[in-house]
Coordinates of C-alpha atoms in Angstrom, one line a residue:
X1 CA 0.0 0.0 0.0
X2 CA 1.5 3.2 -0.7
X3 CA 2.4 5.6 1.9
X4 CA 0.5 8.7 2.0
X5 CA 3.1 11.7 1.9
X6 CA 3.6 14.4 4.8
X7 CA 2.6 17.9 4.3
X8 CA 6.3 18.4 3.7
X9 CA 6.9 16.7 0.8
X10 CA 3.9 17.7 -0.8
X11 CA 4.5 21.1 -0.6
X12 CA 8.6 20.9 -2.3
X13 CA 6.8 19.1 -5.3
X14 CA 4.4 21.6 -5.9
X15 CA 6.8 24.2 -5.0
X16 CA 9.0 22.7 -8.6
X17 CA 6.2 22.2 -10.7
X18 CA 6.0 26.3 -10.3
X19 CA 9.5 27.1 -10.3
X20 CA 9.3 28.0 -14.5
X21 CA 6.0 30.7 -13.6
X22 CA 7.2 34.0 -13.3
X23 CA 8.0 35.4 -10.2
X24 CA 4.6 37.4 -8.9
X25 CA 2.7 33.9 -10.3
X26 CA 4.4 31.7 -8.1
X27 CA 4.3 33.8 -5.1
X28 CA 0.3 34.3 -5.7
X29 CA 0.2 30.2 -5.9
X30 CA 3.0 29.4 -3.1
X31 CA 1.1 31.5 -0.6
X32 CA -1.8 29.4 0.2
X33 CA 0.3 26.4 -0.1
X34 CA 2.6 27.8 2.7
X35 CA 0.3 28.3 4.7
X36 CA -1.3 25.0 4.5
X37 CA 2.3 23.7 4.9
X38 CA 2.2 25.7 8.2
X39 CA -0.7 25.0 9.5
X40 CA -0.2 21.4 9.1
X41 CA 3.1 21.1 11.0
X42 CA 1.9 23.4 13.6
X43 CA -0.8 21.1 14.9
X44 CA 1.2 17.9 14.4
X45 CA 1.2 15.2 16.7
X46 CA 2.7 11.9 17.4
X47 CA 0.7 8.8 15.8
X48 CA 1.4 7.1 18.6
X49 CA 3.7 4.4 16.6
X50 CA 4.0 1.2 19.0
X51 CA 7.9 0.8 18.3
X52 CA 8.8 4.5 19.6
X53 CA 6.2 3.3 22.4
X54 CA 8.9 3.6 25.6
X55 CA 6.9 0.7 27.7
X56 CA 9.2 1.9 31.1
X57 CA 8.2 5.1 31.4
X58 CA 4.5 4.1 30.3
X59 CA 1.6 3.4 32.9
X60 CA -0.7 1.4 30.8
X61 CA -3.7 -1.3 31.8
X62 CA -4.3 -3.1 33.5
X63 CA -1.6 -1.7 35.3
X64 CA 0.8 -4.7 36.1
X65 CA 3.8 -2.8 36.5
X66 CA 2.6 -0.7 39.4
X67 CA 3.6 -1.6 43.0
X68 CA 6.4 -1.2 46.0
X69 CA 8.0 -4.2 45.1
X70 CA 11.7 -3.8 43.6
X71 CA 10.8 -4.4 40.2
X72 CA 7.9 -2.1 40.1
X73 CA 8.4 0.5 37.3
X74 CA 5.7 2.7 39.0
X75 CA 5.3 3.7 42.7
X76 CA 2.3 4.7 44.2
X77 CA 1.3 6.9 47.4
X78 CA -1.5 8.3 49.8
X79 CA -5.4 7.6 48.6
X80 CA -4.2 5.9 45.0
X81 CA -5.9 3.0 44.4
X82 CA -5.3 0.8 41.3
X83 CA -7.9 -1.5 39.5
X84 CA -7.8 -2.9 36.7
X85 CA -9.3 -0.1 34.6
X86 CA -8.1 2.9 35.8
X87 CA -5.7 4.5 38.9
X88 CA -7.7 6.8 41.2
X89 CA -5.1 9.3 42.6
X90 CA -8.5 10.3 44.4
X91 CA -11.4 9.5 45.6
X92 CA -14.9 12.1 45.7
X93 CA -13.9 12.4 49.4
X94 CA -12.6 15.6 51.1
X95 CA -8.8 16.2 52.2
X96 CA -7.2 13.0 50.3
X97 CA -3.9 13.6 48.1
X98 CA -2.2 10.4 45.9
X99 CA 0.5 10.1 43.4
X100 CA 1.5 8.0 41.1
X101 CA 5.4 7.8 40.0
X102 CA 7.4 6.4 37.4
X103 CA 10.3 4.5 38.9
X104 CA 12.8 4.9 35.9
X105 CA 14.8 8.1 35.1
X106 CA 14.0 9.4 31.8
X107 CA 17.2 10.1 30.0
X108 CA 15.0 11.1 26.2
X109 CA 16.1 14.1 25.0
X110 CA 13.0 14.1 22.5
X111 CA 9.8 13.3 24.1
X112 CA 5.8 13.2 24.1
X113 CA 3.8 12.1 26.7
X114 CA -0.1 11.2 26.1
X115 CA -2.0 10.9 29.1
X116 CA -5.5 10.2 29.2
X117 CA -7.8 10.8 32.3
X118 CA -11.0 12.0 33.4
X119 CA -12.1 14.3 36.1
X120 CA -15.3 13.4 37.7
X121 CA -17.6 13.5 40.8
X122 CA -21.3 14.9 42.2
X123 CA -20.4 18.5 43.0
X124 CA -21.9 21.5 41.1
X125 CA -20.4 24.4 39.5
X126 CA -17.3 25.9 41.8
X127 CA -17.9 23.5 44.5
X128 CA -15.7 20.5 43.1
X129 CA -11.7 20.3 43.5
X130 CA -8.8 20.8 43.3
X131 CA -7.3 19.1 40.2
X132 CA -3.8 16.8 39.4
X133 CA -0.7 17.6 38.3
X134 CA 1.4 15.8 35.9
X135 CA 5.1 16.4 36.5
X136 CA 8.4 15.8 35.3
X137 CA 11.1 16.3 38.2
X138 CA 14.3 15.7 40.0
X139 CA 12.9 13.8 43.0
X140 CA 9.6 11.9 42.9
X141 CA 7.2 11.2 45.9
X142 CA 7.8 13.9 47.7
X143 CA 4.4 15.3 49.6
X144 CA 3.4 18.8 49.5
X145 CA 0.6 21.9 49.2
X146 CA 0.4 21.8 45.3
X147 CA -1.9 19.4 43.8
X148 CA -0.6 16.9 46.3
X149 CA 3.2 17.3 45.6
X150 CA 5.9 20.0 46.6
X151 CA 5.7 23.8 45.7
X152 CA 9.7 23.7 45.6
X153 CA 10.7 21.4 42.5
X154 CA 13.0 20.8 39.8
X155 CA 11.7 20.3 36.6
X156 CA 8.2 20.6 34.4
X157 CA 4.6 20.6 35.9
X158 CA 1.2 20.6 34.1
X159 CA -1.4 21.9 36.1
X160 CA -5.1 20.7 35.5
X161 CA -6.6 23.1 37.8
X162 CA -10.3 22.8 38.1
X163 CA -10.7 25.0 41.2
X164 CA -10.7 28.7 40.7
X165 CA -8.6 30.2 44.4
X166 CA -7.8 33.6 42.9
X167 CA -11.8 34.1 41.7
X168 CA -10.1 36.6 38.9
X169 CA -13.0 37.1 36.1
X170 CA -10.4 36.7 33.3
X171 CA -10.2 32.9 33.6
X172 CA -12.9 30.3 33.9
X173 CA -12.1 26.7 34.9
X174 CA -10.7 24.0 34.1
X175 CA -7.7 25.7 33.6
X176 CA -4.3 24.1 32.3
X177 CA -1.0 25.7 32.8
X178 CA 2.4 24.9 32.5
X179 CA 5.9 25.7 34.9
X180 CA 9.6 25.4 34.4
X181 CA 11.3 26.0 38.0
X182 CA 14.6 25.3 38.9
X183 CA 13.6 25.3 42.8
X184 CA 13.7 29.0 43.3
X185 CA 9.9 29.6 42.5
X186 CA 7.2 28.5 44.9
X187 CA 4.2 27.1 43.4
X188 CA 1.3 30.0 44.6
X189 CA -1.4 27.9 44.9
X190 CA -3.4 30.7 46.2
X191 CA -3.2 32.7 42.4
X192 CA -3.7 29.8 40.6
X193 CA 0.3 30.2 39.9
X194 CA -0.6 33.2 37.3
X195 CA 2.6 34.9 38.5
X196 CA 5.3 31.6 37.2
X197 CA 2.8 29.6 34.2
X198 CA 4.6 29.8 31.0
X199 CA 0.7 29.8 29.4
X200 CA -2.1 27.9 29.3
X201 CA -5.9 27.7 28.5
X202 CA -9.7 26.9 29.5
X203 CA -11.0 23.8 28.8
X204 CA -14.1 21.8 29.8
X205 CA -12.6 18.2 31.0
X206 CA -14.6 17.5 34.0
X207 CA -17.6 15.3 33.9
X208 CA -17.7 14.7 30.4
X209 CA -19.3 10.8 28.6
X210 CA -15.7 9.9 28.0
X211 CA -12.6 10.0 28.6
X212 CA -10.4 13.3 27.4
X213 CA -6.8 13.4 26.6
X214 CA -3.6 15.5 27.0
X215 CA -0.8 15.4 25.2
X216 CA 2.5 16.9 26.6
X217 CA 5.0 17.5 23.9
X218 CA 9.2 18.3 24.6
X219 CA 11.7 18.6 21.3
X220 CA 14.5 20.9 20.7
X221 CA 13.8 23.1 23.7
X222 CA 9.9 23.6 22.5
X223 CA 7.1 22.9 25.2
X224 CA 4.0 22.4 23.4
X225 CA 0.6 20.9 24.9
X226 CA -2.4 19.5 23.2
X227 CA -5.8 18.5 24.5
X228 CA -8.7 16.3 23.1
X229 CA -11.7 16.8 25.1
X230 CA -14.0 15.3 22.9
X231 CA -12.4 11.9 22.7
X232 CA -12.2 12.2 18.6
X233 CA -8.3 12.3 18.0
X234 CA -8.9 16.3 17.7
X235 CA -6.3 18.3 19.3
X236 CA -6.4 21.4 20.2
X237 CA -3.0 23.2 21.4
X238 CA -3.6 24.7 24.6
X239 CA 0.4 26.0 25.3
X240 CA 3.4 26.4 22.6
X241 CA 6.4 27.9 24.5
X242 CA 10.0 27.9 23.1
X243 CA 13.7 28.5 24.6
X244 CA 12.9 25.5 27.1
X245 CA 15.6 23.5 28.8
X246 CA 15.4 20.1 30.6
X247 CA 18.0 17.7 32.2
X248 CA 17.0 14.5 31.6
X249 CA 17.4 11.6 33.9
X250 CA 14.1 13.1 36.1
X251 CA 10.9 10.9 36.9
X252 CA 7.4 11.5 35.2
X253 CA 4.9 11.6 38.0
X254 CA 0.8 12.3 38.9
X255 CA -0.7 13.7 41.9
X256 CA -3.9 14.9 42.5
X257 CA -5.8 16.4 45.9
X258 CA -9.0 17.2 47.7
X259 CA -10.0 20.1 50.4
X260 CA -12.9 20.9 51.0
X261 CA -14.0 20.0 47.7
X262 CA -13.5 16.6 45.8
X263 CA -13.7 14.7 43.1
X264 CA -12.5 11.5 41.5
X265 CA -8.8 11.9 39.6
X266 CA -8.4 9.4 37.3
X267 CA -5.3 8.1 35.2
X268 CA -5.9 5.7 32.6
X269 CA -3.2 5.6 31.1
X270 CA 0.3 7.7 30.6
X271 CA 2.1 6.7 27.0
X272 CA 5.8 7.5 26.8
X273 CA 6.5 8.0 22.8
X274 CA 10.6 8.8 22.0
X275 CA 10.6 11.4 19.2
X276 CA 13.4 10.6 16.7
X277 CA 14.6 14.1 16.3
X278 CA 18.6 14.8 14.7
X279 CA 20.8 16.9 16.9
X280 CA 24.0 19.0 16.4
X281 CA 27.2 17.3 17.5
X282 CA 27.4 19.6 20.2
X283 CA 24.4 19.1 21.6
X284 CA 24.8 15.4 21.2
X285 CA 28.2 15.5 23.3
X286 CA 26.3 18.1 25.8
X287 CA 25.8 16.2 29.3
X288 CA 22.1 16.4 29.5
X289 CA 21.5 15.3 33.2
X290 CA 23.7 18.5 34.1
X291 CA 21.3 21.3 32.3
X292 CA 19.6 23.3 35.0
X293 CA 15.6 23.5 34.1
X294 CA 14.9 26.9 32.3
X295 CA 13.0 28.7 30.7
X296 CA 14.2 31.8 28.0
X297 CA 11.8 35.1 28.8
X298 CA 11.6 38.3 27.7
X299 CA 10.9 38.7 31.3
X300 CA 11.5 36.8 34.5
X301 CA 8.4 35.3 36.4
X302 CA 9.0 36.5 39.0
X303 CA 8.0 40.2 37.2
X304 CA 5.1 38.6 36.0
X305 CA 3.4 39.0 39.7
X306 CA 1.9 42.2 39.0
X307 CA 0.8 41.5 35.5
X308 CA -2.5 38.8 35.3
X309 CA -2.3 38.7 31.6
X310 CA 1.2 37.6 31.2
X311 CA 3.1 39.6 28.3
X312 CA 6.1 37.2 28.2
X313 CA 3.7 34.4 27.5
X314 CA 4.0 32.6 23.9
X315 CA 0.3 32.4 22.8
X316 CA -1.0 30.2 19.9
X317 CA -1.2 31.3 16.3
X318 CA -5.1 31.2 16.9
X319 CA -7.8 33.5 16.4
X320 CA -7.0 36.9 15.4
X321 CA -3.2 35.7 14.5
X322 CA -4.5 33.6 12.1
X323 CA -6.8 36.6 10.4
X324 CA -4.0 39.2 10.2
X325 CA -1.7 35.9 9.0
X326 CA -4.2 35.3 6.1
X327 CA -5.4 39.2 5.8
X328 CA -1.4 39.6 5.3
X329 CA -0.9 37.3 2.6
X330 CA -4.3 38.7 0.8
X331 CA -2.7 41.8 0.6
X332 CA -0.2 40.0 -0.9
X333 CA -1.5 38.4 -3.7
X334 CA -3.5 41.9 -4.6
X335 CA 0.0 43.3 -4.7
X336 CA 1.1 41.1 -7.3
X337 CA -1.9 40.7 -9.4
X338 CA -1.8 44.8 -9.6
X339 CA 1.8 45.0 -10.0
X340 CA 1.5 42.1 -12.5
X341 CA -1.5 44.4 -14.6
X342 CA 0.9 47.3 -14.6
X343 CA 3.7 45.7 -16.3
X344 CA 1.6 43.4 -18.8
X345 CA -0.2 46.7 -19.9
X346 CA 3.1 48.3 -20.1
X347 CA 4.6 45.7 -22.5
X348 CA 1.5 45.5 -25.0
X349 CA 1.9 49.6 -25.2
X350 CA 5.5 49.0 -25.9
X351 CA 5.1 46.4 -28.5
X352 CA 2.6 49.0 -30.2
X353 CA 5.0 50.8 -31.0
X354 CA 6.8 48.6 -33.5
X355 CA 3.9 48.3 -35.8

């Protein structure tokens, strides 16, 4: 059967087959395809191919691999309870905490993470809580204020908040959000963390007929995180940040907690995929457990305290981007076509002339 080619290649062949047009044809034609070509890789994701499927670092049913035991490739803690078709970091019961936590060190340079869960329980609107973490870090299993883990870490965390503590009438919740710290920032569980989140979005995960997704992307220093909500292989990117840096050789981890307010947190499942992704020499002979976690900002976080809407963020090309984008390369093309009517009425007046 014959491979159906990327956006990539299809765009260099159709790029040749105009090279001969002259030069304001082919940029009227290329435009559109351009963007198409960057639209595509923009919102690409992992097809979850089973041999870049990284089975230690996966939590997977029905779960077998989970335990204390030595050989256990995932720990568990506090209120987690396995069964066989789904871990419960929580239960709908108030003032419980769990965690889940892979064993192995991850030492991937190139990585994507798809975890599926769902959020669920019998409280209405704003009385349900708090949410679950997922987290890459230095240590693993260590208790704490912030979604059941410490406010003090090394390393990545995804927030799925679904608890609103700051009230602020800018956000609604579920809220997802993203942190880099290197052990310096606290966590403020009180603001939602709005003063250290690299980005993040609103999105309607709780209590839905099925099960909704997240997929948490790392490559070449580029954070990006994706969500399917409506269980139809449909993603959404919620957070694209660049200038990113993470050691490897840290543990993937879950936690989730309840206050006053509960609900179930459920992992299904958390599917380790290795990106093959070419690097320079030097970064290949670069000792990656040694790299401090970073993040490159036009501003530090800790400036971002004072400012709700976050100007250093990196937003998604979505929404009005995406008009001026294509409102920028329709301009375009009337450029051309007018400059293109000029000089073609230019040429028949000057070949007038010779008769």
């Amino acid at each position: 059967m014959a491979r159906e080619r990327s956006p990539a290649s299809w765009l260099h062949s159709q790029t040749s087959v105009t090279r001969r047009m002259p030069a304001c044809r082919r940029i009227t034609l290329l435009l559109p395809l351009w963007l198409l070509h960057f639209s595509s890789v923009y919102s690409d994701i992992t097809d979850g191919n089973a041999e870049h499927l990284k089975r230690e670092h996966s939590l997977i049913k029905p779960y077998q691999g989970v335990g204390t035991s030595p050989s256990s490739q995932w720990d568990f803690s506090g209120s987690t309870l396995i069964t066989s078709q789904y871990v419960r970091l929580t239960p709908d019961e108030r003032s419980k905490q769990g965690s889940v936590w892979n064993t192995v060190p991850c030492y991937l340079k190139d990585w994507e993470m798809h975890v599926q869960f769902k959020i669920h329980g019998s409280g209405k609107k704003n009385l349900h809580g708090d949410g679950f973490a997922i987290w890459y870090t230095k240590e693993r299993l260590h208790h704490g204020t912030v979604f059941g883990s410490s406010a003090s870490f090394l390393g990545l965390a995804i927030f799925i908040d679904t608890y609103p503590n700051d009230e602020a009438p800018d956000r609604s919740f579920p809220y997802i959000s993203a942190m880099v710290n290197n052990g310096s920032l606290p966590y403020d569980h009180g603001k939602d963390g709005r003063s250290t989140e690299l980005g993040g979005c609103s999105v309607e995960v709780r209590n839905q007929d099925h099960d909704t997704y997240l997929a948490i992307r790392y490559s070449k220093g580029r954070l990006t995180i994706m969500v399917d909500v409506d269980d139809r292989n449909d993603w959404k990117e919620c957070i694209d940040f660049g200038g990113v840096r993470l050691p490897t050789g840290y543990y993937f981890g879950a936690s989730a907690a309840t206050g006053d307010l509960s609900d179930n947190h459920d992992i299904i499942s958390m599917k380790m995929y290795q990106l093959m992704v070419e690097h320079t020499p030097e970064e290949d002979n670069q000792d990656w457990t040694k790299i401090e976690p970073s993040v490159s900002l036009l501003k530090s976080p800790k400036d971002n305290i004072d400012d709700p809407t976050g100007n250093f963020r990196s937003t998604p090309l979505t929404g009005w981007k995406v008009f001026l984008l294509l409102l920028c390369a329709l301009l375009g093309i009337v450029v051309c076509a007018v400059v293109g009517a000029v000089v073609f009425q230019k040429r028949q007046e000057r070949n007038k002339r010779f008769y």
